[in-house]
Short mmCIF file of C-alpha atoms in Angstrom, two decimals:
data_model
loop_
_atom_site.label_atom_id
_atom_site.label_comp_id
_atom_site.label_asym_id
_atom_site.label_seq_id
_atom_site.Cartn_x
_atom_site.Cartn_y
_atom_site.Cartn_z
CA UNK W 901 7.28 12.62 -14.90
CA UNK W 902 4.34 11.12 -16.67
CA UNK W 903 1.90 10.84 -13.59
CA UNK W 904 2.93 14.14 -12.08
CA UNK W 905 2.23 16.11 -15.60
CA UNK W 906 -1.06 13.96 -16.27
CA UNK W 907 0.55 12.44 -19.33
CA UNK W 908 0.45 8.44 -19.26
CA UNK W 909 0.69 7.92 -23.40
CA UNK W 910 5.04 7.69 -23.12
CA UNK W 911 5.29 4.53 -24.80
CA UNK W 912 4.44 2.00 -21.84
CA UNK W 913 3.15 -1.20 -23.06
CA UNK W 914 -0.15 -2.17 -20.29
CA UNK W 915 -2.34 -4.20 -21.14
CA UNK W 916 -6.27 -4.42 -20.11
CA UNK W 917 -8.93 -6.83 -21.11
CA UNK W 918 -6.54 -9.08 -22.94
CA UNK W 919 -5.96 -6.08 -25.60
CA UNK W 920 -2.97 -3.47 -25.23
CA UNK W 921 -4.09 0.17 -24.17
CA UNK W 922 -2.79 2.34 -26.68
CA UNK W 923 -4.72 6.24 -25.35
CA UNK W 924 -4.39 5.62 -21.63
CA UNK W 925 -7.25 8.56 -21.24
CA UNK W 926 -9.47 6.85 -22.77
CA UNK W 927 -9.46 4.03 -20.25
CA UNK W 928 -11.87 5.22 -17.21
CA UNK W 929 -10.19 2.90 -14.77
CA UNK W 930 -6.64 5.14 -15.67
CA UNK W 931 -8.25 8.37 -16.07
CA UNK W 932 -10.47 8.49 -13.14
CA UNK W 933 -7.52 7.19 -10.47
CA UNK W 934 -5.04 9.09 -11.84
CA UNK W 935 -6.87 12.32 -11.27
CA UNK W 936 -7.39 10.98 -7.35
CA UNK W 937 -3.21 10.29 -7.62
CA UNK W 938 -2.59 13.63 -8.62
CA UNK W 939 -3.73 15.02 -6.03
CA UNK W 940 -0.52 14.04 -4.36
CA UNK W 941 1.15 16.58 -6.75
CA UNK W 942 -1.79 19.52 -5.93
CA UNK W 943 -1.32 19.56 -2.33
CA UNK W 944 1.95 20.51 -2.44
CA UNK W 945 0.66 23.60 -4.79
CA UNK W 946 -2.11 24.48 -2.38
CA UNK W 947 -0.73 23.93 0.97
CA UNK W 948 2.82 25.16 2.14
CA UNK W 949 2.82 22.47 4.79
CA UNK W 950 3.55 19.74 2.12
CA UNK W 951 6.68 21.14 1.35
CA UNK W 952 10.49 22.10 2.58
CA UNK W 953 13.38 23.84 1.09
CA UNK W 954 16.02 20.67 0.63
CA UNK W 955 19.47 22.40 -1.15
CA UNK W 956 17.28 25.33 -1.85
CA UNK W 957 14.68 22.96 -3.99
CA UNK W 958 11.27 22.81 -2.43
CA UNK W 959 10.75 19.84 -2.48
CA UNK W 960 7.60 17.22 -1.31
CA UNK W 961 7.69 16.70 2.80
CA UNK W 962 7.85 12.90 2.15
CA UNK W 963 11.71 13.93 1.12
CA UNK W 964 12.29 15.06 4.38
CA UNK W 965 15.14 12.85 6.19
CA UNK W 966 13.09 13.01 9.88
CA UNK W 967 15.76 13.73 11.91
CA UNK W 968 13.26 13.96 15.50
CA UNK W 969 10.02 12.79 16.56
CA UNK W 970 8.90 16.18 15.38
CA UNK W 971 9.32 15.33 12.02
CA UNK W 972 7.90 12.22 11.68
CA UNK W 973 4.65 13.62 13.25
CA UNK W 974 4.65 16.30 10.14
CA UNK W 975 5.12 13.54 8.35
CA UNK W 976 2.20 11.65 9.57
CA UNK W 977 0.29 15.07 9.15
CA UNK W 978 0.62 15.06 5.43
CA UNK W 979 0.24 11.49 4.67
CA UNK W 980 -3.01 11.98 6.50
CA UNK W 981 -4.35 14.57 3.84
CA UNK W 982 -3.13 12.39 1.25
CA UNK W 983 -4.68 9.69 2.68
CA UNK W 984 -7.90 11.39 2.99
CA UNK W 985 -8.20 12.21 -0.97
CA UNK W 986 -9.24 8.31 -1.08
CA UNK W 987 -10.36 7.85 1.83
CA UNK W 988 -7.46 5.55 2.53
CA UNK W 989 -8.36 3.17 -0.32
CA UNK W 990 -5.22 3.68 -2.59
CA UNK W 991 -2.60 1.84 -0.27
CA UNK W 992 0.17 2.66 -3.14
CA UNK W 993 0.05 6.35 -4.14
CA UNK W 994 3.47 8.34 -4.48
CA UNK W 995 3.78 8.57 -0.61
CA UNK W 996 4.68 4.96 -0.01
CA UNK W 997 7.71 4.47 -1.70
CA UNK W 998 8.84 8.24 -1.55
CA UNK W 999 8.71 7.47 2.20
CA UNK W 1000 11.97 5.19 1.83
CA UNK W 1001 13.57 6.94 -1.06
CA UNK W 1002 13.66 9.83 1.37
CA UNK W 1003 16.30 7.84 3.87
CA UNK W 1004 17.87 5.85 0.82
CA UNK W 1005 20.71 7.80 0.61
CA UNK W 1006 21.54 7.54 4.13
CA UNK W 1007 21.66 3.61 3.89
CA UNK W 1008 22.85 3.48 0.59
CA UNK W 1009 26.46 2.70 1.76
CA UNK W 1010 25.64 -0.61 3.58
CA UNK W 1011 24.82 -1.66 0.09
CA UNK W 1012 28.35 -1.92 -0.91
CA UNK W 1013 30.27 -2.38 -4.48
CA UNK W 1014 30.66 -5.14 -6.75
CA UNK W 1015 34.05 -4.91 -8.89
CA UNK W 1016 32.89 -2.08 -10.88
CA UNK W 1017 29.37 -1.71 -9.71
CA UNK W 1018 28.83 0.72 -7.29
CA UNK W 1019 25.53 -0.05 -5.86
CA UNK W 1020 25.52 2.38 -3.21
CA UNK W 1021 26.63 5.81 -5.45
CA UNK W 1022 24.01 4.21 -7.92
CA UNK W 1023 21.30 3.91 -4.99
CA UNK W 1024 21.88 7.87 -3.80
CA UNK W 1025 21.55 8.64 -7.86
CA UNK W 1026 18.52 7.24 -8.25
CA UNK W 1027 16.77 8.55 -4.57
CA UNK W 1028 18.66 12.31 -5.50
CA UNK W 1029 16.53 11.66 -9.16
CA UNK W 1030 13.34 10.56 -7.56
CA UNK W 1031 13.30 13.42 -4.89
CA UNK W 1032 14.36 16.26 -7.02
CA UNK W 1033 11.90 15.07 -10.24
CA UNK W 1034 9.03 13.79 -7.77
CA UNK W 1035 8.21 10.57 -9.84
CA UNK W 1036 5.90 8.07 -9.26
CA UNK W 1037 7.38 5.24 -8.20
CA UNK W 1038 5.77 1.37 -8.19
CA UNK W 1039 7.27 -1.67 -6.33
CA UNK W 1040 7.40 -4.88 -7.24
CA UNK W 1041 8.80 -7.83 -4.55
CA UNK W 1042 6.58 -11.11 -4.74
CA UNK W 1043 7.30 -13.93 -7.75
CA UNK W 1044 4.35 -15.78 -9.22
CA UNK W 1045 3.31 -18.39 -6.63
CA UNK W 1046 3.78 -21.28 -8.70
CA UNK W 1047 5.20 -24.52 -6.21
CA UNK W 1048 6.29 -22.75 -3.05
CA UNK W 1049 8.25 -26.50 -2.59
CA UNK W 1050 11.26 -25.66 -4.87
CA UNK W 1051 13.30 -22.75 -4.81
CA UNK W 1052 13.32 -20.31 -7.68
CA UNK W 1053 16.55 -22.15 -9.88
CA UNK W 1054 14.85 -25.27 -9.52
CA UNK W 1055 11.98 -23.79 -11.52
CA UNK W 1056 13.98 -21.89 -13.58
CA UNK W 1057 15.51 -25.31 -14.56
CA UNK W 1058 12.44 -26.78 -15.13
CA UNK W 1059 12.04 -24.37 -17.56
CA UNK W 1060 10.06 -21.97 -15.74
CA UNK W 1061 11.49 -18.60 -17.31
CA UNK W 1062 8.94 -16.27 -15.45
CA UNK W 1063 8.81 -17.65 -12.17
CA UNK W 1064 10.52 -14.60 -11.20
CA UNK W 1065 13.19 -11.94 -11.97
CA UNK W 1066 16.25 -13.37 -13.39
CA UNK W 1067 19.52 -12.83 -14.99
CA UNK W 1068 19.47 -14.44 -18.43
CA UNK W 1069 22.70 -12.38 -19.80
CA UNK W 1070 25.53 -10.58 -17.64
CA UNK W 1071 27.05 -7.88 -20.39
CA UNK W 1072 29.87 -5.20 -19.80
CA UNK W 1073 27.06 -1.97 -19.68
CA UNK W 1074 24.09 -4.24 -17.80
CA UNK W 1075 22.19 -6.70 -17.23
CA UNK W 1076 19.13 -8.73 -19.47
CA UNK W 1077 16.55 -9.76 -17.32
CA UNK W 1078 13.65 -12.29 -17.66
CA UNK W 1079 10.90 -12.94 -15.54
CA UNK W 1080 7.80 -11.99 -13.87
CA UNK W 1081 6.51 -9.76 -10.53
CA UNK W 1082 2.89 -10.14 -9.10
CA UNK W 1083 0.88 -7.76 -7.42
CA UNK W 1084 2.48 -5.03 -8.92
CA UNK W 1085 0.22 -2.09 -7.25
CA UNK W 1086 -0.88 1.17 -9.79
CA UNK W 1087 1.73 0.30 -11.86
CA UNK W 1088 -0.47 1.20 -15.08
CA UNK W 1089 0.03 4.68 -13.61
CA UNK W 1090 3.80 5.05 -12.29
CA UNK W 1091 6.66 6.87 -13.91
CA UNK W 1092 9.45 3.78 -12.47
CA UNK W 1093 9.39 0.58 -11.12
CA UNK W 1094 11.61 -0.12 -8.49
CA UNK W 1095 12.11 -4.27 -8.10
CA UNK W 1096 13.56 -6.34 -5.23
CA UNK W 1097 13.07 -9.45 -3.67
CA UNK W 1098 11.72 -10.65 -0.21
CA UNK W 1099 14.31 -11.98 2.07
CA UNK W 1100 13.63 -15.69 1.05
CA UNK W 1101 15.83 -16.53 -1.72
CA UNK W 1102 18.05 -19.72 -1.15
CA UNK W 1103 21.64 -19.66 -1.86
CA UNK W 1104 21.38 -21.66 -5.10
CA UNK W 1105 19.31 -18.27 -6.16
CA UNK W 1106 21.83 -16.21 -7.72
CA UNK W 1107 20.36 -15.38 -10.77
CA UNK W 1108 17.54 -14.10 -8.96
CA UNK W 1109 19.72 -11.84 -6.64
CA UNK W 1110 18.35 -8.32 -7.92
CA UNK W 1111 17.32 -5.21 -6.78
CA UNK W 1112 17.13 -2.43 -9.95
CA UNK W 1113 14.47 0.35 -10.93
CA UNK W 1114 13.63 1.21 -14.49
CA UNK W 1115 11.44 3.68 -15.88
CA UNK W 1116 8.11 1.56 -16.60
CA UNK W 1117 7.85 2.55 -20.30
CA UNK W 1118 11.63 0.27 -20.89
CA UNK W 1119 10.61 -1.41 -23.73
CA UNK W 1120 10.43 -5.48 -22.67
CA UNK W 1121 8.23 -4.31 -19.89
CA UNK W 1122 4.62 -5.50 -20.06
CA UNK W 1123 2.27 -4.51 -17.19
CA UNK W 1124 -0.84 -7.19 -17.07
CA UNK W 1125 -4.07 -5.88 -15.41
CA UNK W 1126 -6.59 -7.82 -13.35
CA UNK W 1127 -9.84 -7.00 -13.88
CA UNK W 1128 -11.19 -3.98 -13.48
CA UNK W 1129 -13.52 -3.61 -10.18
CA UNK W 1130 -15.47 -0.85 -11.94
CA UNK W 1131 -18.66 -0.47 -13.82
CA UNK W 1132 -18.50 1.62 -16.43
CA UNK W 1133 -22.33 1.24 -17.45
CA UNK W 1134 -23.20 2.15 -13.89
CA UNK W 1135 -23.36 5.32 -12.16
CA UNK W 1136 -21.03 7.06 -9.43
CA UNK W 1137 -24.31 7.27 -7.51
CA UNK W 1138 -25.34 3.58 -7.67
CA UNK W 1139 -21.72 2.55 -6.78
CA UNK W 1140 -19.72 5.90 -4.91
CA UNK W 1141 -16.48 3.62 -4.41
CA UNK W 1142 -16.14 1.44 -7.29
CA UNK W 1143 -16.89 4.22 -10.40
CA UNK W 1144 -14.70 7.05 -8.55
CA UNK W 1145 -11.50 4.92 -9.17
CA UNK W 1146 -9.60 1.58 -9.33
CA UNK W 1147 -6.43 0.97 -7.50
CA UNK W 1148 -5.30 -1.24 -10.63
CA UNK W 1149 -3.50 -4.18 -9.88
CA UNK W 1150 -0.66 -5.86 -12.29
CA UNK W 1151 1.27 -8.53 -13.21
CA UNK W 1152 4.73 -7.32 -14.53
CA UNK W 1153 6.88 -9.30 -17.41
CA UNK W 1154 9.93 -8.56 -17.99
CA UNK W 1155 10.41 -9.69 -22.12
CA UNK W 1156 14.60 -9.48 -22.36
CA UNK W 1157 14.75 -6.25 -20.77
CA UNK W 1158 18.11 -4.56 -20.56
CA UNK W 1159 18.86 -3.11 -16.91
CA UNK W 1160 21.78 -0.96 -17.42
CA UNK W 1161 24.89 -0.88 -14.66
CA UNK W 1162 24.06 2.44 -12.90
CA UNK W 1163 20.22 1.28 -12.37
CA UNK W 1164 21.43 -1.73 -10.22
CA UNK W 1165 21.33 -1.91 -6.50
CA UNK W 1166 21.87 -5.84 -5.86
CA UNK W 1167 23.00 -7.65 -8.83
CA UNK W 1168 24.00 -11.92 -8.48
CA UNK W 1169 24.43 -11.63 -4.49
CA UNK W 1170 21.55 -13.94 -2.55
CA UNK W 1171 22.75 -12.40 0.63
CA UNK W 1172 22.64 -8.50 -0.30
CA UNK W 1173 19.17 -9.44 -1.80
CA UNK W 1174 17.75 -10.62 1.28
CA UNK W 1175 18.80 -8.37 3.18
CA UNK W 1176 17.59 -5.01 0.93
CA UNK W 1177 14.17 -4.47 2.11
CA UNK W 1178 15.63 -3.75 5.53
CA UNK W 1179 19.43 -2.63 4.61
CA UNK W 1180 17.66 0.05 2.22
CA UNK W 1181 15.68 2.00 5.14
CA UNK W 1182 13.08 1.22 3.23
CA UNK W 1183 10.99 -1.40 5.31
CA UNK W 1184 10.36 0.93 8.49
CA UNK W 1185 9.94 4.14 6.74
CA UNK W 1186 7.52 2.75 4.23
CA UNK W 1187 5.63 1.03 7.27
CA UNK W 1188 4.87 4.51 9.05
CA UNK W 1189 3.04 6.06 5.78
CA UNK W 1190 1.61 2.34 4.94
CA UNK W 1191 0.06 2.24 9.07
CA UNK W 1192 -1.06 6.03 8.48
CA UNK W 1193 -2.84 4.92 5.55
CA UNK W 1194 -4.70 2.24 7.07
CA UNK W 1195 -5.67 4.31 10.16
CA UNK W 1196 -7.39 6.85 7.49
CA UNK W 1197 -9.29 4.05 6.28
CA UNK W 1198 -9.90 2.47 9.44
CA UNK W 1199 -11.58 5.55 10.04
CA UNK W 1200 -13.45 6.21 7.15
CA UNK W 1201 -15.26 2.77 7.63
CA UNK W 1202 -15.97 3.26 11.22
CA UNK W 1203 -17.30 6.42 10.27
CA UNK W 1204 -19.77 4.54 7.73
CA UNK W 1205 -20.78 1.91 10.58
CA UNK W 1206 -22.00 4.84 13.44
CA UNK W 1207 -23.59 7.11 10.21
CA UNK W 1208 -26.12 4.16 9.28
CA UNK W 1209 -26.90 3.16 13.26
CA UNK W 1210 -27.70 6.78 13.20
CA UNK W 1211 -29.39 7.01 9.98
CA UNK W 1212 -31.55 3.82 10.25
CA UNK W 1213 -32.84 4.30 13.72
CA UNK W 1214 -30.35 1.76 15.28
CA UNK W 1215 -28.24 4.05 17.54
CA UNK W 1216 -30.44 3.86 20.44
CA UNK W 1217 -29.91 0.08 21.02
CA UNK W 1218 -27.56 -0.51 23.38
CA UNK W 1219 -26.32 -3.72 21.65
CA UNK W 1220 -25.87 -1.49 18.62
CA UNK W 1221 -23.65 1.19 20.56
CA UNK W 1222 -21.71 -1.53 21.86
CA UNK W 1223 -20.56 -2.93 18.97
CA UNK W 1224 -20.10 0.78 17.40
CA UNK W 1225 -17.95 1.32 20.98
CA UNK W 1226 -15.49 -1.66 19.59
CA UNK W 1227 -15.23 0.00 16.49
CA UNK W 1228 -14.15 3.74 18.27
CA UNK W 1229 -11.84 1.63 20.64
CA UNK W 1230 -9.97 -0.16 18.22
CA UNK W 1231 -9.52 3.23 16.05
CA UNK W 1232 -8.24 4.73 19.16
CA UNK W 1233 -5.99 2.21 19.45
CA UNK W 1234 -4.70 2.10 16.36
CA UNK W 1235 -3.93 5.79 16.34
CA UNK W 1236 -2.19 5.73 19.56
CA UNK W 1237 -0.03 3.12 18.25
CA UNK W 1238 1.67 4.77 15.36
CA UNK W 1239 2.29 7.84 17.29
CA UNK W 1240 3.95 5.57 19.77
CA UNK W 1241 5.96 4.17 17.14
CA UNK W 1242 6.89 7.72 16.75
CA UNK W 1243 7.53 8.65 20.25
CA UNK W 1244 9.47 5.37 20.71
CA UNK W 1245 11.51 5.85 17.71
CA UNK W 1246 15.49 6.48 17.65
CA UNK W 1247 18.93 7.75 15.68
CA UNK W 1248 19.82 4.88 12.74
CA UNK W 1249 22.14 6.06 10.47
CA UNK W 1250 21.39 9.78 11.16
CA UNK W 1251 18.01 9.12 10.69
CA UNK W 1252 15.15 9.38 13.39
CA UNK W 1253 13.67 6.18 12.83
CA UNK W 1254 9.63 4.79 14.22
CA UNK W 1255 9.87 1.82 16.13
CA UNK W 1256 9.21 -0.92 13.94
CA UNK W 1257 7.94 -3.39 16.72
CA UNK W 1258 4.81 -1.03 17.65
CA UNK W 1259 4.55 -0.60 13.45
CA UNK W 1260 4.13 -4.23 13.21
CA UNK W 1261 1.69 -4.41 15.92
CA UNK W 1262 -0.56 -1.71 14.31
CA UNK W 1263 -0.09 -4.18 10.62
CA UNK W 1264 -1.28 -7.17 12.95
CA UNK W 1265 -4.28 -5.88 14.21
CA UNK W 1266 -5.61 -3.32 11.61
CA UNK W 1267 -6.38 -6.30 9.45
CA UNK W 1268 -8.80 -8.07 12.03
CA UNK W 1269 -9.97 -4.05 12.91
CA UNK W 1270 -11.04 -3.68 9.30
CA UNK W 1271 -12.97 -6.87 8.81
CA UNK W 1272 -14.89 -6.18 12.22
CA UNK W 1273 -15.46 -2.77 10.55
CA UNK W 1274 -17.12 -4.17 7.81
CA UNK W 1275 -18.83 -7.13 9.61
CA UNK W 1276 -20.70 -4.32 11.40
CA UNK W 1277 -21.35 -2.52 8.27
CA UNK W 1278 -23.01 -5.60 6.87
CA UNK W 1279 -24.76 -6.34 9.03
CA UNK W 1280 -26.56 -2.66 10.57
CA UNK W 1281 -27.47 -2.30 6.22
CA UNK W 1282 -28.80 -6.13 5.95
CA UNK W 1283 -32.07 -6.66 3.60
CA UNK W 1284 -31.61 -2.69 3.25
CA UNK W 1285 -28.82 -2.76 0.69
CA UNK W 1286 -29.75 -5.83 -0.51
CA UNK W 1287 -32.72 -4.56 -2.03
CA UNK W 1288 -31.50 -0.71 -3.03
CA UNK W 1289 -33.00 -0.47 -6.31
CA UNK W 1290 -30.86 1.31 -9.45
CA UNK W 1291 -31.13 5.37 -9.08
CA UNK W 1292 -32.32 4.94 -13.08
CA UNK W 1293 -35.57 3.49 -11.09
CA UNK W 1294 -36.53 7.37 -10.13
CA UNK W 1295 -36.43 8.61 -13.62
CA UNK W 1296 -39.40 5.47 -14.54
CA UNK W 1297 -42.75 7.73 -13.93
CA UNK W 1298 -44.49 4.43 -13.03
CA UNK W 1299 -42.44 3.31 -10.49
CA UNK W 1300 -40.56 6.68 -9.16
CA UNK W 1301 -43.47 8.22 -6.74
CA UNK W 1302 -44.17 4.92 -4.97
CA UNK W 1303 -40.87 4.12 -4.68
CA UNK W 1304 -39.54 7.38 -3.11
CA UNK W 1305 -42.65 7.19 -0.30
CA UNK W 1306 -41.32 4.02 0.30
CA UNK W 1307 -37.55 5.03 0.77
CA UNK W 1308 -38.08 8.31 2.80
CA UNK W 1309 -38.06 8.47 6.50
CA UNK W 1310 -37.94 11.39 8.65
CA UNK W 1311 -34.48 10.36 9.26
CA UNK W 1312 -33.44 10.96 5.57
CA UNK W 1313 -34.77 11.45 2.04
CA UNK W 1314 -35.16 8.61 -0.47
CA UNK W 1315 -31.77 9.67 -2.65
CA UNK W 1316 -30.34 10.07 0.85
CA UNK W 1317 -31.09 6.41 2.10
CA UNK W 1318 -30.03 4.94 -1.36
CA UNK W 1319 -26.27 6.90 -1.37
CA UNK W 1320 -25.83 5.79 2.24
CA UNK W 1321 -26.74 1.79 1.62
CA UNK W 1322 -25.12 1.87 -2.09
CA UNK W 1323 -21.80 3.19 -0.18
CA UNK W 1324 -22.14 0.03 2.45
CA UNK W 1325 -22.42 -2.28 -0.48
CA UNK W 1326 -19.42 -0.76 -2.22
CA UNK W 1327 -17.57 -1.57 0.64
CA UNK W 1328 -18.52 -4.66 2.06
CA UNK W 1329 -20.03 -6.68 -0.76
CA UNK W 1330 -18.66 -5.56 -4.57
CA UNK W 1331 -15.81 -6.71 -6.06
CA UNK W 1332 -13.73 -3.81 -4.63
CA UNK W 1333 -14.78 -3.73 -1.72
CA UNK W 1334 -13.71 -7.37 -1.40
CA UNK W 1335 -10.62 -6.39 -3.27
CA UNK W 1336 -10.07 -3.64 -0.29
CA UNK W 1337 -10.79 -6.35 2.08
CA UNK W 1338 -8.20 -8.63 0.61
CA UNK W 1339 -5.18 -6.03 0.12
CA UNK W 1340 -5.70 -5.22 4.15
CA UNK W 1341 -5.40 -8.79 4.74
CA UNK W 1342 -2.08 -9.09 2.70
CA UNK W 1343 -0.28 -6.58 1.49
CA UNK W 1344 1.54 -6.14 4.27
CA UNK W 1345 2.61 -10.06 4.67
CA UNK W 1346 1.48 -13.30 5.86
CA UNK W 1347 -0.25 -12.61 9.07
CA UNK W 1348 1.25 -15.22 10.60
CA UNK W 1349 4.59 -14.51 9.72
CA UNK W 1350 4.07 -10.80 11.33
CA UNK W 1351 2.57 -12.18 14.47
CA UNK W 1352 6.23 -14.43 14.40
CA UNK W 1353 8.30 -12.07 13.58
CA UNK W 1354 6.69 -9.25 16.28
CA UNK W 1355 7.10 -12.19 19.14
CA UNK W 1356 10.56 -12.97 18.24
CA UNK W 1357 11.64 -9.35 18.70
CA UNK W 1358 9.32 -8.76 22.16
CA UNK W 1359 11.73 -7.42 24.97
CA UNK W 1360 10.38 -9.62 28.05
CA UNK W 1361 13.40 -8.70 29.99
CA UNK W 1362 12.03 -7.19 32.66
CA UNK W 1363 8.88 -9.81 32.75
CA UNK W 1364 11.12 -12.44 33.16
CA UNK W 1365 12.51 -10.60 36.05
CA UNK W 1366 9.97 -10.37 38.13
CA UNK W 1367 8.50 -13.75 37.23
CA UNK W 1368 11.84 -15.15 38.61
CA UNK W 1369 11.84 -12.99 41.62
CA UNK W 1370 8.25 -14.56 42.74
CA UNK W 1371 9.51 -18.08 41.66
CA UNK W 1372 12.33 -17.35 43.77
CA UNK W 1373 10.06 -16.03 46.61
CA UNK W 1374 8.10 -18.87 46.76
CA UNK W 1375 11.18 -21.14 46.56
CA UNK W 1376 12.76 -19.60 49.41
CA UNK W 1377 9.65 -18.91 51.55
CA UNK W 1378 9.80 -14.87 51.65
CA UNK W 1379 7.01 -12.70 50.51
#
């Protein structure tokens, strides 16, 4: 329990900068975030409401089975507050995943047995493990994006070994893996990786038929960082978003790593794999805390948009309110949504589960409702953020009087004016606000491919009904 005790130095092999990381403290981009991801662990010490008895154990609320609409609402309630530690801009903290472990066990059995692997008692194992130790737990699911026009074996043949997950050696305790995972979100600072596959693997994709977690200091696993969005020469007052944490993003490789028997879920079965997102629970339980999440930061960036028109003298235009008024409506929206996927929700496999068609139609639209967010943002702080100088500017004797006249209004104070427009630069220009931008945009799947997959489950029963009934009408002459 490395992330929940504050203790990252276990032996994992990450990499930053091109060099390994051998004190993880030392590293701002680690230490800073991981004292934002703890909180996860804190609320449950400060606030009752984060927690139930399960077996006697208290345990975290995300373990909670929902079993009513009741329930999920408390569960909405608490990834709220969690949410609200980052102001919704760590899409990947303990929550997510802990959200699906929660129901594992009572989908576990549709995962079946394999000769002698038991994926489903191995599946309960792990979620009993996860629940009653509260780790951290990372996911991986997309391969390197190499040529999209040949299927994983016909890379592998090419001699592509990390072009994803693979079996290289089938022994009598495990599996050796090869291969490679992208996007691997706050990985750096997980206790286990749990890794799967989309549902796209062809059947020629055997090898890559795997579903397994692994405790992220297994030696063979190397965790890649991208570059770091912060700036470590700057200060949290020049840039409040980008210096007060990093939601690290990784590339995993796996270097001969052994996977032993009990840690598999799917192992050499292209069918099972596909079908493990969904089979697991985990796909509509991980959707409700993932929509949650991007409501809290829906919010927080609306919030930004009406604060400037307020603090820059803009409010009072009508053009202004009306764009602000798009911004409140499509919050509202978004809100009413997810507790309609609640409301809407029903029994599946003695579990009280959200309606994922009203989840996918919040993931559709909260992408466009964030960029119009930040559109608005832009463009209410215009030449004004451009042009913030650096807060080192007030400590300069020559400069500093002149330049705080200049920056004070009877709206707000120089320092004031300068927090405000450095926080709408964070967000809408700097590399993480564009990284923000980005993960909203994908993270949850091709856009297009939601928008398909939302239309081919639309019940237009009833629409087609009465469409008939005033074809037939018209047909027959009756009104």
């Amino acid at each position: 329990m490395t992330t929940k005790n504050g203790q990252l130095n276990d032996g994992r092999e990450v990499y930053l900068n091109g060099h390994r990381v051998i004190d993880m403290a030392s590293e701002p981009v680690f230490s800073t975030t991981l004292e934002v991801i703890q909180r996860y662990y804190e609320l449950q010490k400060e606030n009752k409401n984060h927690t139930f008895f399960n077996n006697g154990i208290e345990s975290s609320v995300m373990f909670l089975v929902p079993k009513s609409v009741k329930d999920l609402a408390k569960k909405r309630q608490i990834y709220e507050e969690v949410a609200r530690e980052s102001y919704g801009m760590l899409g990947r903290t303990p929550d997510f995943i802990n959200a699906g472990v929660a129901v594992l066990g009572n989908y576990a059995d549709d995962l079946g047995t394999q000769g002698k692997l038991d994926f489903a008692f191995n599946a309960k194992n792990w979620a009993n493990h996860v629940k009653y130790d509260d780790v951290f737990v990372s996911h991986a699911i997309q391969n390197p994006q190499l040529d999209r026009q040949k299927t994983l074996s016909q890379l592998l043949n090419q001699g592509q070994e990390f072009a994803g997950v693979w079996i290289k050696e089938t022994r009598e305790d495990g599996v050796i893996i090869r291969g490679a995972k992208q996007v691997n979100t706050l990985a750096p600072l997980a206790d286990e990786l749990l890794i799967f596959n989309l549902p796209d693997l062809k059947p020629e994709d055997k090898k890559f038929a795997l579903a397994f977690a692994l405790p992220i200091a297994t030696p063979g696993v190397k965790v890649i960082c991208r570059k770091s969005t912060m700036k470590p020469e700057q200060s949290l007052a020049d840039y409040p978003l980008s210096q007060a944490f990093d939601e690290m993003d990784a590339f995993l490789l796996f270097d001969d790593v052994f996977v032993p028997n009990d840690a598999l879920f799917v192992c050499g079965d292209v069918e099972q794999s596909n079908a493990f997102f969904e089979v697991s629970g985990l796909f509509n339980h991980t959707a409700h805390q993932d929509e949650v999440r991007g409501f809290i930061k829906l919010e927080f960036v609306t919030g930004i948009a009406v604060r400037l028109a307020h603090q820059l003298g803009l409010f009072d235009f009508q053009r202004v309110q009306e764009k602000l008024g798009e911004l409140s409506v499509n919050l509202e929206m978004i809100q009413s949504c997810i507790i309609a996927s609640e409301v809407t929700g029903k029994i599946q496999n003695g579990v009280f589960t959200p309606n994922m068609q009203t989840l996918l139609a919040v993931r559709a639209k909260l992408t466009t409702y964030y960029d119009e967010a930040l559109r608005v943002i832009a463009e209410l702080s215009a030449g004004s953020a451009v042009g913030v100088p650096d807060f080192c500017s007030f400590s300069n004797p020559d400069i500093a009087k002149m330049l705080d006249s200049a920056l004070t209004s009877d709206l707000m104070t120089a320092e004031e004016r300068m927090l405000l427009l450095n926080l709408a630069w964070d967000i809408t220009c700097e590399s993480f606000g564009q990284r923000q931008r980005v993960y909203e945009f994908l993270h949850g799947g091709n856009p297009m491919f939601i928008h398909l997959q939302h239309l081919r489950h639309t019940d237009l029963t009833q629409a087609n009904q009465m469409i008939d009934k005033v074809l037939d009408n018209a047909r027959n002459g009756k009104k």
